[in-house]
């Protein structure tokens, strides 16, 4: 089996007129939105720039040393763009209306790009979060209601779709999947009529109030939700649709990395049900969080991530790479929490890192993380 980069190599010679748009194309374009195109003036306007020209400009601006310094799961996205640019399937894409806004005081991080395809349609891609601890915390914070980026997404989709006469696809990965669904539900009715598909790739869900919006009924049949078998982010909160569950070459929480999703031909390799570890975390989280008010949820999320941040690293893969050193740092932080938080956070940490705990051969049945006996 391969991944989305292999897919471009295998099927990149097939134009959309010969092999119609599929779910793997969707993830390729969703991941394209992760590429930092800041400083490339041509990509920000409504006329846009051809993908091959964009790739040439990007790689003239960024050195190999700079690109290799990126340790996140997004590090392969620029190289994916280079493969797209020389493929028959994607080389005719026009990239336009790129925006990237970060306003710290408003807790706003929003980025989107419009991709014009050879078949006359456009794909509106919303950028998600990466595998940094900060990024995951942002996904969890969506449980406290509408965030500024969601409102921005609806406005962006209206801008892209208002004067466009063709078909529109909307999508994103992680937070980007959440933004895609929100934007499709809340955009103008005239734009909704042009939307043929909405792709939510392992994105967090919504509050129950949002699921009762009138736009949900309009868009529900067009929403496609895709998650890996050990999904965590994609199981947060409530969702419009049941997901298609797919296989990943990664383990545990690192399956959030879309480059690990297994591809077979024009489709993902599916599995029948969620991994038991994902079910464990989802049930554990809902056991605690469902009856909490907004203030209590905010405190729980802050406490949970204070424990992960205590490892001193930036990404979740680095947390696991730290082994027993990471466990020790988290144990010490759990000890500092208020008594009412300690048991909850310890249980969440155990279920979140269940696969990793198995690998370290740490016992799973203890009531609190602070009682873990360390291996020599």
XYZ file of C-alpha atoms in Angstrom:
376
model
C 0.000 0.000 0.000
C 1.029 3.605 -0.471
C 0.111 7.087 0.732
C -0.998 10.280 -1.007
C 2.486 10.948 -2.396
C 2.590 7.447 -3.887
C -0.884 8.119 -5.287
C 0.439 11.136 -7.210
C 3.248 8.988 -8.611
C 0.914 6.115 -9.512
C -2.080 7.978 -10.895
C -0.728 11.438 -11.624
C -0.806 10.725 -15.350
C -4.611 10.397 -15.305
C -6.478 13.678 -15.912
C -9.743 14.311 -14.105
C -11.562 13.862 -17.400
C -10.352 10.256 -17.475
C -10.471 9.406 -13.764
C -12.983 11.584 -11.831
C -12.184 13.415 -8.596
C -12.009 11.060 -5.617
C -11.465 11.009 -1.861
C -7.680 10.714 -2.207
C -7.553 13.811 -4.428
C -9.429 15.518 -1.624
C -6.720 14.736 0.945
C -3.982 15.841 -1.451
C -5.658 19.241 -1.825
C -6.489 19.502 1.886
C -2.806 18.928 2.681
C -1.781 21.472 0.046
C -3.320 24.128 2.308
C -0.642 23.405 4.924
C 2.109 24.805 2.692
C 3.215 28.250 3.847
C 2.838 30.450 0.776
C 3.494 33.718 2.619
C 5.508 36.185 0.568
C 4.306 34.934 -2.825
C 2.230 37.854 -4.041
C 0.794 36.101 -7.084
C -1.046 33.502 -5.024
C -3.042 36.038 -3.012
C -5.043 37.547 -5.878
C -8.226 36.363 -7.597
C -6.435 35.508 -10.858
C -3.941 33.265 -9.108
C -0.901 31.430 -10.378
C -0.351 28.111 -12.144
C 0.848 25.365 -9.819
C 4.136 24.648 -11.670
C 5.099 28.325 -11.524
C 4.128 28.503 -7.855
C 6.296 25.485 -7.035
C 9.293 27.053 -8.794
C 8.887 30.293 -6.836
C 8.408 28.471 -3.533
C 11.564 26.370 -3.870
C 13.568 29.413 -4.943
C 12.529 31.093 -1.677
C 13.122 28.163 0.692
C 16.356 26.217 1.025
C 16.566 22.478 1.507
C 18.104 23.110 4.926
C 15.151 25.266 5.945
C 12.580 22.700 4.778
C 14.350 19.825 6.523
C 14.307 21.773 9.792
C 10.550 21.192 9.953
C 10.022 18.150 12.192
C 6.216 18.099 12.055
C 4.168 15.641 10.014
C 3.647 18.468 7.507
C 7.277 18.485 6.413
C 6.442 16.461 3.289
C 3.765 18.874 2.021
C 6.143 21.094 -0.036
C 7.648 18.024 -1.700
C 4.136 16.785 -2.433
C 3.524 20.113 -4.196
C 6.611 19.538 -6.345
C 5.225 16.132 -7.397
C 1.795 17.657 -8.082
C 3.350 20.341 -10.290
C 4.843 17.801 -12.712
C 1.842 15.453 -12.743
C -0.749 15.459 -15.503
C -3.523 15.332 -12.909
C -2.625 18.475 -10.952
C -0.256 20.520 -13.132
C -3.097 22.558 -14.645
C -4.342 23.699 -11.217
C -4.535 27.423 -10.571
C -3.894 28.523 -6.995
C -5.529 31.743 -5.830
C -7.014 33.785 -2.977
C -4.488 32.475 -0.430
C -4.909 33.987 3.025
C -3.014 33.357 6.241
C -4.076 35.314 9.309
C -2.713 34.950 12.825
C -4.047 37.362 15.462
C -2.746 36.247 18.843
C -4.910 38.545 20.968
C -8.051 37.138 19.317
C -6.818 33.522 19.412
C -7.319 33.554 15.644
C -5.378 31.284 13.297
C -6.970 31.061 9.880
C -5.591 30.071 6.512
C -7.320 29.028 3.302
C -6.635 28.688 -0.394
C -8.741 28.218 -3.512
C -7.598 25.571 -6.014
C -9.057 25.612 -9.509
C -9.163 22.162 -11.137
C -9.015 21.066 -14.746
C -12.615 19.786 -14.649
C -13.903 23.340 -14.110
C -14.563 22.946 -10.389
C -12.799 24.552 -7.442
C -11.667 23.035 -4.161
C -11.707 25.438 -1.228
C -9.116 24.137 1.247
C -8.992 25.222 4.881
C -5.744 24.712 6.763
C -5.871 22.659 9.929
C -3.529 22.283 12.863
C -0.264 20.369 12.766
C 0.980 17.732 15.220
C 2.307 20.269 17.690
C 1.015 20.197 21.247
C -0.304 23.737 20.677
C -2.164 22.582 17.574
C -3.862 19.710 19.383
C -4.869 22.050 22.184
C -6.508 24.308 19.610
C -8.537 21.340 18.324
C -9.661 20.482 21.864
C -10.645 24.103 22.496
C -13.267 23.834 19.775
C -15.372 22.057 22.412
C -16.039 25.455 23.956
C -18.126 26.743 21.066
C -17.608 28.745 17.884
C -14.070 30.057 17.375
C -13.140 33.114 15.259
C -11.655 30.930 12.496
C -15.053 29.315 11.874
C -16.683 32.652 11.144
C -13.733 33.538 8.903
C -14.212 30.263 7.014
C -17.849 31.015 6.205
C -16.897 34.466 4.944
C -14.066 33.061 2.829
C -16.340 30.459 1.212
C -18.874 33.172 0.363
C -16.101 35.221 -1.249
C -14.804 32.279 -3.294
C -18.209 30.981 -4.325
C -20.381 34.044 -4.812
C -19.352 34.814 -8.400
C -18.172 31.329 -9.370
C -20.492 29.547 -11.796
C -19.138 25.989 -11.500
C -19.167 23.235 -8.887
C -17.487 23.703 -5.516
C -15.812 21.193 -3.245
C -14.838 22.218 0.273
C -12.422 20.390 2.558
C -9.697 20.342 5.133
C -7.777 18.166 7.551
C -7.912 18.391 11.357
C -9.295 21.818 12.300
C -9.586 22.429 8.559
C -12.201 19.680 8.343
C -14.217 21.391 11.053
C -13.919 24.717 9.208
C -15.044 23.120 5.943
C -18.242 21.743 7.485
C -18.960 24.967 9.391
C -18.426 27.118 6.292
C -20.646 24.926 4.106
C -23.436 24.995 6.684
C -23.266 28.743 7.363
C -22.482 30.192 3.919
C -25.082 31.879 1.718
C -27.778 29.656 0.231
C -26.696 30.679 -3.284
C -23.214 29.326 -2.559
C -24.564 26.176 -0.893
C -26.356 25.280 -4.125
C -22.995 25.083 -5.919
C -21.345 22.822 -3.333
C -21.222 19.190 -4.438
C -18.998 17.709 -1.691
C -17.673 18.662 1.734
C -14.696 16.681 3.040
C -14.001 16.472 6.762
C -10.663 14.670 7.132
C -10.298 13.723 10.826
C -11.654 17.052 11.997
C -13.148 17.754 15.437
C -16.914 18.033 15.678
C -19.369 20.586 17.004
C -21.657 21.370 19.881
C -25.117 19.825 19.765
C -26.645 23.263 19.186
C -24.743 23.617 15.924
C -26.026 20.268 14.679
C -29.554 21.649 14.891
C -28.786 24.456 12.404
C -30.999 24.558 9.312
C -27.923 24.406 7.090
C -27.090 20.953 8.472
C -30.195 19.497 6.836
C -29.262 21.121 3.533
C -25.642 19.928 3.502
C -25.788 16.589 5.351
C -25.924 14.344 2.264
C -22.898 16.124 0.755
C -20.630 15.817 3.807
C -18.008 13.056 3.709
C -16.235 12.319 6.975
C -12.987 10.324 6.915
C -11.031 9.241 10.009
C -8.196 6.777 10.750
C -8.910 3.721 12.875
C -7.245 5.250 15.949
C -8.762 8.699 15.578
C -8.704 11.073 18.534
C -9.204 14.553 17.031
C -11.848 13.264 14.625
C -13.873 11.813 17.504
C -14.070 15.019 19.535
C -17.568 16.404 20.139
C -20.594 15.677 17.940
C -20.681 15.009 14.210
C -23.134 15.280 11.347
C -22.253 11.965 9.714
C -20.877 8.552 10.566
C -17.289 8.281 9.298
C -15.524 6.147 6.765
C -12.746 4.515 8.818
C -9.425 3.923 7.105
C -6.143 2.147 7.719
C -2.936 3.948 8.691
C 0.710 2.922 8.816
C 1.153 4.859 12.067
C 0.203 3.769 15.577
C -2.028 5.401 18.161
C -2.532 9.161 18.119
C 0.061 9.600 15.357
C -2.505 8.249 12.883
C -3.791 11.826 12.681
C -0.989 12.295 10.136
C -2.717 12.112 6.744
C 0.531 11.061 5.080
C 0.141 7.770 6.957
C -3.317 6.983 5.523
C -3.158 3.962 3.260
C -4.203 4.330 -0.366
C -5.315 1.629 -2.774
C -5.992 2.893 -6.303
C -8.387 5.869 -6.201
C -9.542 5.092 -2.639
C -8.350 4.703 0.911
C -7.996 1.265 2.428
C -10.926 0.943 4.834
C -11.405 -0.983 8.070
C -14.657 -1.991 9.743
C -14.371 -0.229 13.079
C -12.341 2.023 15.320
C -9.299 0.693 17.133
C -10.024 -0.224 20.765
C -7.600 2.479 21.955
C -9.594 5.178 20.141
C -12.811 3.848 21.640
C -11.175 3.947 25.089
C -10.127 7.581 24.798
C -13.437 8.690 23.319
C -15.457 7.036 26.082
C -13.086 8.360 28.758
C -13.297 11.925 27.461
C -17.079 11.911 27.141
C -17.447 10.400 30.604
C -15.852 13.505 32.080
C -16.579 16.335 29.670
C -20.227 15.859 28.667
C -21.653 17.262 31.904
C -19.167 20.131 32.246
C -19.961 23.770 31.600
C -17.707 25.945 29.442
C -15.542 27.110 32.331
C -14.993 23.558 33.596
C -14.095 22.315 30.108
C -11.620 25.136 29.687
C -9.960 24.241 32.986
C -9.818 20.539 32.104
C -8.235 21.243 28.701
C -5.672 23.572 30.295
C -4.833 20.966 32.945
C -4.581 18.152 30.390
C -2.229 20.082 28.144
C -0.166 21.425 31.029
C 0.762 17.789 31.689
C 1.733 17.161 28.045
C 3.577 20.509 27.831
C 5.577 19.553 30.927
C 7.654 17.248 28.698
C 9.200 20.375 27.184
C 8.810 19.234 23.581
C 6.765 20.674 20.750
C 5.096 17.711 19.036
C 3.240 14.620 20.201
C 5.666 12.366 18.362
C 8.480 13.966 20.376
C 6.537 13.270 23.576
C 6.542 9.576 22.704
C 10.174 9.661 21.575
C 11.037 10.899 25.061
C 10.023 7.535 26.556
C 10.246 7.284 30.327
C 11.672 10.802 30.537
C 8.378 12.116 29.136
C 6.380 9.920 31.524
C 8.372 11.239 34.481
C 7.753 14.862 33.485
C 4.024 14.232 33.087
C 3.799 12.434 36.426
C 5.398 15.401 38.193
C 2.924 17.802 36.558
C -0.077 15.634 37.467
C 1.055 15.876 41.102
C 0.779 19.666 40.911
C -2.860 19.646 39.792
C -5.791 20.331 42.067
C -7.178 17.140 43.657
C -10.401 17.333 41.619
C -8.400 17.414 38.359
C -5.769 14.814 39.129
C -7.813 11.657 38.567
C -9.531 12.995 35.448
C -6.336 14.145 33.756
C -4.426 10.992 34.712
C -7.109 8.826 33.132
C -7.184 10.948 29.982
C -3.387 10.832 29.640
C -3.437 7.055 30.025
C -6.095 6.585 27.345
C -4.599 9.205 24.996
C -1.204 7.521 25.033
C -2.510 3.962 25.418
C -0.491 2.502 22.541
C 2.664 4.156 23.792
C 2.055 2.894 27.332
C 1.716 -0.630 25.946
C 5.010 -0.241 24.106
C 6.739 0.870 27.318
C 5.117 -2.089 29.110
C 3.621 0.163 31.773
C 0.582 -1.161 33.677
C -2.772 0.083 32.388
C -5.139 -0.570 35.300
C -3.836 1.860 37.911
C -6.322 4.554 38.952
C -3.936 7.487 38.510
C -0.835 8.261 36.472
C 1.123 9.332 39.560
C 1.247 5.698 40.737
C 3.135 4.374 37.708
C 6.209 2.410 38.843
C 9.095 3.294 36.521
C 11.073 0.643 34.744
C 14.798 0.476 35.498
